Short mmCIF file of C-alpha atoms in Angstrom, two decimals:
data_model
loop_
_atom_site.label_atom_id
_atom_site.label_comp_id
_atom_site.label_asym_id
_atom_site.label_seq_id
_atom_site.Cartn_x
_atom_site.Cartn_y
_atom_site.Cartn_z
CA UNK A 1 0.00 0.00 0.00
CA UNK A 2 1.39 3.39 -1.10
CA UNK A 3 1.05 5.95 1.58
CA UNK A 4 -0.47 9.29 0.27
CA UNK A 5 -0.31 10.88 3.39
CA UNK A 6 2.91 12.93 2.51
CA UNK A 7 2.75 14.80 -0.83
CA UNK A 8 5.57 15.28 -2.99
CA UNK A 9 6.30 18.83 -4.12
CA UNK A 10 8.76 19.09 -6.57
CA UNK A 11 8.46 22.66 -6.12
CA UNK A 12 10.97 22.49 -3.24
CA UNK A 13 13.52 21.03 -5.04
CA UNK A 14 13.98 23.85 -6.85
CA UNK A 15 14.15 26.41 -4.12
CA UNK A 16 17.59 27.37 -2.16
CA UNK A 17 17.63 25.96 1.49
CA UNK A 18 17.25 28.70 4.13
CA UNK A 19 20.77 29.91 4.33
CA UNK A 20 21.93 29.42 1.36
CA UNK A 21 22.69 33.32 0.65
CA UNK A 22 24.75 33.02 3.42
CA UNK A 23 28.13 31.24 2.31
CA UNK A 24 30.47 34.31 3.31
CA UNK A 25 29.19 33.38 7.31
CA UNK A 26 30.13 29.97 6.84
CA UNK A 27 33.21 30.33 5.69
CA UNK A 28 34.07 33.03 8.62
CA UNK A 29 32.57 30.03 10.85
CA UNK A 30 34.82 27.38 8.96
CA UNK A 31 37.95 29.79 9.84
CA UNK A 32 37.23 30.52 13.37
CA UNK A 33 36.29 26.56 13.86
CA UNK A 34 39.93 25.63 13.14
CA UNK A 35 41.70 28.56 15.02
CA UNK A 36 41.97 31.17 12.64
CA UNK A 37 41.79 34.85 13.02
CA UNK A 38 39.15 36.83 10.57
CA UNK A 39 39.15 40.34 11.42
CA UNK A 40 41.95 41.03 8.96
CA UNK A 41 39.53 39.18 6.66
CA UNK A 42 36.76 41.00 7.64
CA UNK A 43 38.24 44.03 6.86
CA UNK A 44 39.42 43.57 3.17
CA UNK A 45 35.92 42.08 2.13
CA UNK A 46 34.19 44.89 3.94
CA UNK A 47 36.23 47.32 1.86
CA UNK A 48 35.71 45.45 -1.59
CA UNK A 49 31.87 45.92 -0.69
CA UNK A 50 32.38 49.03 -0.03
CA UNK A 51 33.84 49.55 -3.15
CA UNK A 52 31.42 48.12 -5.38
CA UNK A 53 28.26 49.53 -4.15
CA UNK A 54 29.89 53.22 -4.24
CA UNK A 55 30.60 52.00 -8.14
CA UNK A 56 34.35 51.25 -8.66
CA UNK A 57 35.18 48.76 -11.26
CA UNK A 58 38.97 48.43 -10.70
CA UNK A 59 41.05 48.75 -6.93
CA UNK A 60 43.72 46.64 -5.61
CA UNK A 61 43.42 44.74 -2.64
CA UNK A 62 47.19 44.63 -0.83
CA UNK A 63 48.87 42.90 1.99
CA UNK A 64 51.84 41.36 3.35
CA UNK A 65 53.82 38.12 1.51
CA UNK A 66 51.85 35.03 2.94
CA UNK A 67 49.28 36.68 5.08
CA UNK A 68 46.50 34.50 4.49
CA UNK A 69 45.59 35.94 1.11
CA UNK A 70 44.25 33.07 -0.10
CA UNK A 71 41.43 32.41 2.56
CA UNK A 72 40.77 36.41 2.25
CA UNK A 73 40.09 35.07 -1.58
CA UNK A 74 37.45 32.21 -0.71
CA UNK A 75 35.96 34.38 1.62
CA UNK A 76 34.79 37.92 -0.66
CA UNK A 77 34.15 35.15 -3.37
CA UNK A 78 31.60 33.67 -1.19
CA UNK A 79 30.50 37.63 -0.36
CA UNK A 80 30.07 37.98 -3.82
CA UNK A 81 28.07 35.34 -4.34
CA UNK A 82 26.16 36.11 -1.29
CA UNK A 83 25.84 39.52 -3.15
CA UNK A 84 24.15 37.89 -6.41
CA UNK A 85 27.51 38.49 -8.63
CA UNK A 86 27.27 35.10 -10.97
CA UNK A 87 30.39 35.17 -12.72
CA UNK A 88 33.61 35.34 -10.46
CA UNK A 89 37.15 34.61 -12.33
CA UNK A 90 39.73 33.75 -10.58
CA UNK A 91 43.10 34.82 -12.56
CA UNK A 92 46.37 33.18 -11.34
CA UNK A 93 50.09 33.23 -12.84
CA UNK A 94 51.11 30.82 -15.79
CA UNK A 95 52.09 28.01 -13.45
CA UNK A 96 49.98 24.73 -13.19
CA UNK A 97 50.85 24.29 -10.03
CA UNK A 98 49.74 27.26 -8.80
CA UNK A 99 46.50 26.26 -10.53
CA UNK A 100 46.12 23.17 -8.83
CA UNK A 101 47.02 24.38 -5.23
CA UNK A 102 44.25 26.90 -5.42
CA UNK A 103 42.00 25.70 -6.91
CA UNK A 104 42.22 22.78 -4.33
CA UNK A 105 42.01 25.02 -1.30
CA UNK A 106 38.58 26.68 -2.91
CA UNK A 107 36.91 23.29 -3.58
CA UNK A 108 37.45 22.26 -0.18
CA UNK A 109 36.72 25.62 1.82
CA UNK A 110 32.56 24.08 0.33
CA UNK A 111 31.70 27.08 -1.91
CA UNK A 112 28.87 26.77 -3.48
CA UNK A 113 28.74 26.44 -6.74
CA UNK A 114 32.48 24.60 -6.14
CA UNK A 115 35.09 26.20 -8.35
CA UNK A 116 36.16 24.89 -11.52
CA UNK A 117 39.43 25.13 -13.80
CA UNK A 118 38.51 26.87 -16.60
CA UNK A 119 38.80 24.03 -18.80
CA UNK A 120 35.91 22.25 -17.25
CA UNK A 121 33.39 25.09 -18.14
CA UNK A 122 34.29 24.82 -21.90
CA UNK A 123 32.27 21.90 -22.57
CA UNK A 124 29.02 22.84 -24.63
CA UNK A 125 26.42 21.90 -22.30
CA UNK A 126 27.88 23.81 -19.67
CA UNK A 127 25.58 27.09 -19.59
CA UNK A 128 27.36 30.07 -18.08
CA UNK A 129 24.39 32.86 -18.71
CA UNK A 130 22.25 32.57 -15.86
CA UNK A 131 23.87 30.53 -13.93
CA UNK A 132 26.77 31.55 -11.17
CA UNK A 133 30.24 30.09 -11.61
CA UNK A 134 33.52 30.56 -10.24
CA UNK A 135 36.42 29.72 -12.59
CA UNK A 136 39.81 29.82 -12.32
CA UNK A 137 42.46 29.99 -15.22
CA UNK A 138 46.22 31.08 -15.98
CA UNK A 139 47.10 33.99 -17.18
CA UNK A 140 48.22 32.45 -20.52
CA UNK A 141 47.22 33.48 -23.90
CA UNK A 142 45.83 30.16 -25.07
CA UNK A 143 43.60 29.35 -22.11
CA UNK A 144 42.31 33.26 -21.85
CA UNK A 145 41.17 33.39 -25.48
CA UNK A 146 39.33 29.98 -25.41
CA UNK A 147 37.48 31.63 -21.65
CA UNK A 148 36.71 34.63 -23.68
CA UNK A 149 34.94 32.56 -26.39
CA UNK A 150 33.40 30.73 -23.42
CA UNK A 151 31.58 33.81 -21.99
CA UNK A 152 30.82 35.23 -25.23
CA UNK A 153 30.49 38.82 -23.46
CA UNK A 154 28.76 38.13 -20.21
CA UNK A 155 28.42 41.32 -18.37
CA UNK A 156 29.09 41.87 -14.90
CA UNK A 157 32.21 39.73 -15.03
CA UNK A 158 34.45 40.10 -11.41
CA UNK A 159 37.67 39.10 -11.87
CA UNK A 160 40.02 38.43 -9.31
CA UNK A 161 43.49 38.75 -10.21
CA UNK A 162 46.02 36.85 -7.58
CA UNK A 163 49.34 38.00 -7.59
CA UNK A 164 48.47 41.21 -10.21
CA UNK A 165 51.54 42.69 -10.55
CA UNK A 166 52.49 39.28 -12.76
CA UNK A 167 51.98 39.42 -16.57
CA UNK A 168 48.54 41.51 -16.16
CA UNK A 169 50.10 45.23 -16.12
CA UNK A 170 50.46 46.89 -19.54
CA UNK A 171 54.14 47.02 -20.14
CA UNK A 172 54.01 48.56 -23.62
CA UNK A 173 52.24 51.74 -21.91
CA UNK A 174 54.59 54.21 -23.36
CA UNK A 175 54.39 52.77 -26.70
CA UNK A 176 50.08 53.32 -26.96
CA UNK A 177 49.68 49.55 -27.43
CA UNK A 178 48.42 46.38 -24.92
CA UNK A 179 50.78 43.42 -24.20
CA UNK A 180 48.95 40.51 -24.54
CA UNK A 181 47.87 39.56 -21.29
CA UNK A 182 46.56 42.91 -20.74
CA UNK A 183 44.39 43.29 -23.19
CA UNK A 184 43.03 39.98 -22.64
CA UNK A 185 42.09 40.56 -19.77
CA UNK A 186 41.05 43.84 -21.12
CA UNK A 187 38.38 42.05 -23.33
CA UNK A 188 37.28 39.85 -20.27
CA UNK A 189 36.28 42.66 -18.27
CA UNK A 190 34.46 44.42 -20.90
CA UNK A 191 32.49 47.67 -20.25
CA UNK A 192 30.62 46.62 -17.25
CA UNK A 193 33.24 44.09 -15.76
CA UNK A 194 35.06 44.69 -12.31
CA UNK A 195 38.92 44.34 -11.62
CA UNK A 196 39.94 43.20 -8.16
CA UNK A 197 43.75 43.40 -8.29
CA UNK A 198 45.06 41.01 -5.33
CA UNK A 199 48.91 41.36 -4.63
CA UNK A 200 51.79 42.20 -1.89
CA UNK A 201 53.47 43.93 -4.15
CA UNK A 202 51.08 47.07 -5.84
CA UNK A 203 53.10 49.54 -6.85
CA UNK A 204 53.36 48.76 -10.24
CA UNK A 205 49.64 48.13 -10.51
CA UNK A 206 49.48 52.29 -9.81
CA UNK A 207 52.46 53.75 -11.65
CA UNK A 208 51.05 51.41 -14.77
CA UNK A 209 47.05 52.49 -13.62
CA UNK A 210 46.50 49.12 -14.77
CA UNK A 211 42.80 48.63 -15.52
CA UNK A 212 42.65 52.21 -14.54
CA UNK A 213 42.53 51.35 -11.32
CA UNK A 214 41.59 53.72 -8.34
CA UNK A 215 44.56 53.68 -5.76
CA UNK A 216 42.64 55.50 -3.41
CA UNK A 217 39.79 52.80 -3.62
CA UNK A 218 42.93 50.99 -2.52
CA UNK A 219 41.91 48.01 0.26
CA UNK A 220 44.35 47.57 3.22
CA UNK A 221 44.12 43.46 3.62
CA UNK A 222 46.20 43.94 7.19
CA UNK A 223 47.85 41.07 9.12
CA UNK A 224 46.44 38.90 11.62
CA UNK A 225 48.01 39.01 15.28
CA UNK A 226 50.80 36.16 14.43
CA UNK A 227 52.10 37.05 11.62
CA UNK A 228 56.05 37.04 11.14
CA UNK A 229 57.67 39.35 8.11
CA UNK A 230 59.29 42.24 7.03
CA UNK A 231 58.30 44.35 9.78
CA UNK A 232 59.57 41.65 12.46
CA UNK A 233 62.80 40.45 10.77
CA UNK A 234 63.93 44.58 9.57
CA UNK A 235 62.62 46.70 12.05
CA UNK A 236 62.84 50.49 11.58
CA UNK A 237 63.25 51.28 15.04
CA UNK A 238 63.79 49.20 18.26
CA UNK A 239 65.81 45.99 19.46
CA UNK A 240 66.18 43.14 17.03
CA UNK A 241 64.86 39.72 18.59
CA UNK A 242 67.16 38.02 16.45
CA UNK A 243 70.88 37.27 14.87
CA UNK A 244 70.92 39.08 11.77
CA UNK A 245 73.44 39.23 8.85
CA UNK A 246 73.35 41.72 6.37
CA UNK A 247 74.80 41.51 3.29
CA UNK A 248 76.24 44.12 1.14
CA UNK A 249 74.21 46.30 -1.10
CA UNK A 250 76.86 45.87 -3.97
CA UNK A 251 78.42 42.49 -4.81
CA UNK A 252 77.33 39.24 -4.49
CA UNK A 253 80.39 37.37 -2.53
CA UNK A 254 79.26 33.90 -1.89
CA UNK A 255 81.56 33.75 1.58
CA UNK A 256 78.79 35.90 3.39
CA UNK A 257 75.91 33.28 2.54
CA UNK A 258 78.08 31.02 3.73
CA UNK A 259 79.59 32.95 6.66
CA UNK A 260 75.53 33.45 7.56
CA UNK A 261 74.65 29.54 7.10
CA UNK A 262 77.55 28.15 8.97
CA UNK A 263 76.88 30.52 11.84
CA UNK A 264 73.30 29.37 11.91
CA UNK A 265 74.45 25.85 12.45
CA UNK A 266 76.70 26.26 14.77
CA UNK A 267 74.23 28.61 16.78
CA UNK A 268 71.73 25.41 16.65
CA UNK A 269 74.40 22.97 17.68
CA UNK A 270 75.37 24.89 20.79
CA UNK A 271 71.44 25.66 21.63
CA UNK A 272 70.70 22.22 21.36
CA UNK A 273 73.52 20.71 22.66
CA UNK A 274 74.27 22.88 25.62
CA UNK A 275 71.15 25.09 26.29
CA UNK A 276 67.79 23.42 25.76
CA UNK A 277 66.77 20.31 27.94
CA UNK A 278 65.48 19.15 24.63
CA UNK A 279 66.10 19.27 21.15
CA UNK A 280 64.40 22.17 19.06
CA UNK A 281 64.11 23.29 15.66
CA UNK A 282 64.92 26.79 14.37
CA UNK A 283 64.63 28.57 10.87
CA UNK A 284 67.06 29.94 8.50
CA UNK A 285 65.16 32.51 6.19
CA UNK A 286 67.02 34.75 3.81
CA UNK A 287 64.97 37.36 2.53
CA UNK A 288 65.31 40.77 0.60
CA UNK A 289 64.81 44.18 2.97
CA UNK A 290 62.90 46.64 1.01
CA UNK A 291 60.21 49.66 1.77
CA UNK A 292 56.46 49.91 0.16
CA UNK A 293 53.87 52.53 0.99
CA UNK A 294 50.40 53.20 -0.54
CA UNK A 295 50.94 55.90 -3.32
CA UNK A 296 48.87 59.14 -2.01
CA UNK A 297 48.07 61.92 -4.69
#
């Protein structure tokens, strides 16, 4: 006997579950669940939104090397799609790799719809009007001209471009034509598009005004509480909390690397051997001292 008691509405299978317009709370939720700070997170999708709904098309979004840029990406992609934006690219530098390590962190941060490498999309019976899609591809020629053909001049395109100051800057400016990449890109964004320039490195993205970019729509993606980097490691001002070696500003000797190294080693021998109860692990980072600030004008 079938029981009719219980009808069944097909209606409801084509409605969104309550909360389903909330994916940028989930992922805050999915951050603060494992330990992670999202204030700094916060922040920088607070001032895209900002952004957009005063009406820029094109700002930069900066912050330190290795901050957490990444999650900072999942999470104002899941804004955005909170926000009704359907078509979100995700641009990253010509390196599968790169690609894959992505593109593997966004499918398993749960967005909804998951993200997709641009080749998957290309397929005919993959619809992109109408529908909401988040694709990533490489800023190469090949794969941006066969994405172009793909979206066949959808408007409202947001693109997200990860490490910006690669390959996406115009650097025949001077000469009044577009390298490739550029103008790509250029033809992905259309006249109703939206460049979101994501990079630790900016300056370039100004002095070019690539995309004709606003720097004073410029978003501050600041550091969260633990972070270690330039500031820590090449103070300004203050006591250094560590053994530093400098090496000259002209030459490139290889007897200081070495000099540095070997002292390193020798500081961990005596540490562990003769200090700590235990033995501990220590890091050897070499990295370049340099100055950035935001451009004002």
């Amino acid at each position: 006997m079938i029981n009719t008691s219980r009808s069944f509405d097909l209606k409801k299978f084509g409605k969104k579950p309550d909360g389903s317009a909330k994916q940028y709370e989930r992922q805050l939720t999915r951050l603060r669940s494992s330990g992670k700070e999202v204030i700094s997170i916060e922040s920088a999708v607070r001032g895209a939104c900002a952004n957009l709904k005063s009406g820029a098309n094109s700002f930069v979004i900066y912050g330190e090397p290795q901050s957490g840029k990444t999650e900072m990406m999942i999470c104002l992609t899941a804004k955005l799609l909170d926000e009704g934006y359907q078509l979100i690219i995700h641009l990253l530098n010509d390196s599968v790799d790169l690609l894959g390590q992505n593109l593997g962190r966004f499918k398993s941060s749960g967005l909804s719809p998951a993200a997709r490498n641009f080749s998957e999309v290309l397929d005919p019976a993959v619809k992109i009007k109408g529908q909401s899609h988040v694709i990533f591809c490489k800023k190469n020629g090949s794969d941006l001209r066969k994405l172009i053909e793909k979206i066949d001049g959808t408007k409202e395109v947001i693109v997200i471009d990860d490490e910006a100051d690669y390959a996406s800057p115009n650097g025949k400016v001077n000469k009044g034509e577009k390298t490739t990449i550029n103008q790509l890109i250029t033809d992905i964004l259309g006249d109703r598009g939206v460049y979101i320039g994501v990079t630790a490195t900016p300056a370039r993205l100004d002095l070019n005004n690539t995309f004709s970019n606003d720097s004073h729509a410029w978003v501050d993606f600041p550091t969260h509480s633990h972070y270690t980097g330039q500031d820590i490691f090449f103070p300004e001002v203050g006591p250094i909390k560590y053994q530093r070696t400098l090496l000259p500003d002209a030459g490139d000797d290889p007897k200081h690397a070495r000099q540095a190294l070997f002292g390193f080693l020798v500081n961990v021998a005596h540490l562990n051997l003769n200090v700590n109860s235990g033995e501990k692990s220590y890091s050897f980072l070499v990295h370049t001292s340099g100055k950035k600030g935001r451009p004002q004008g």
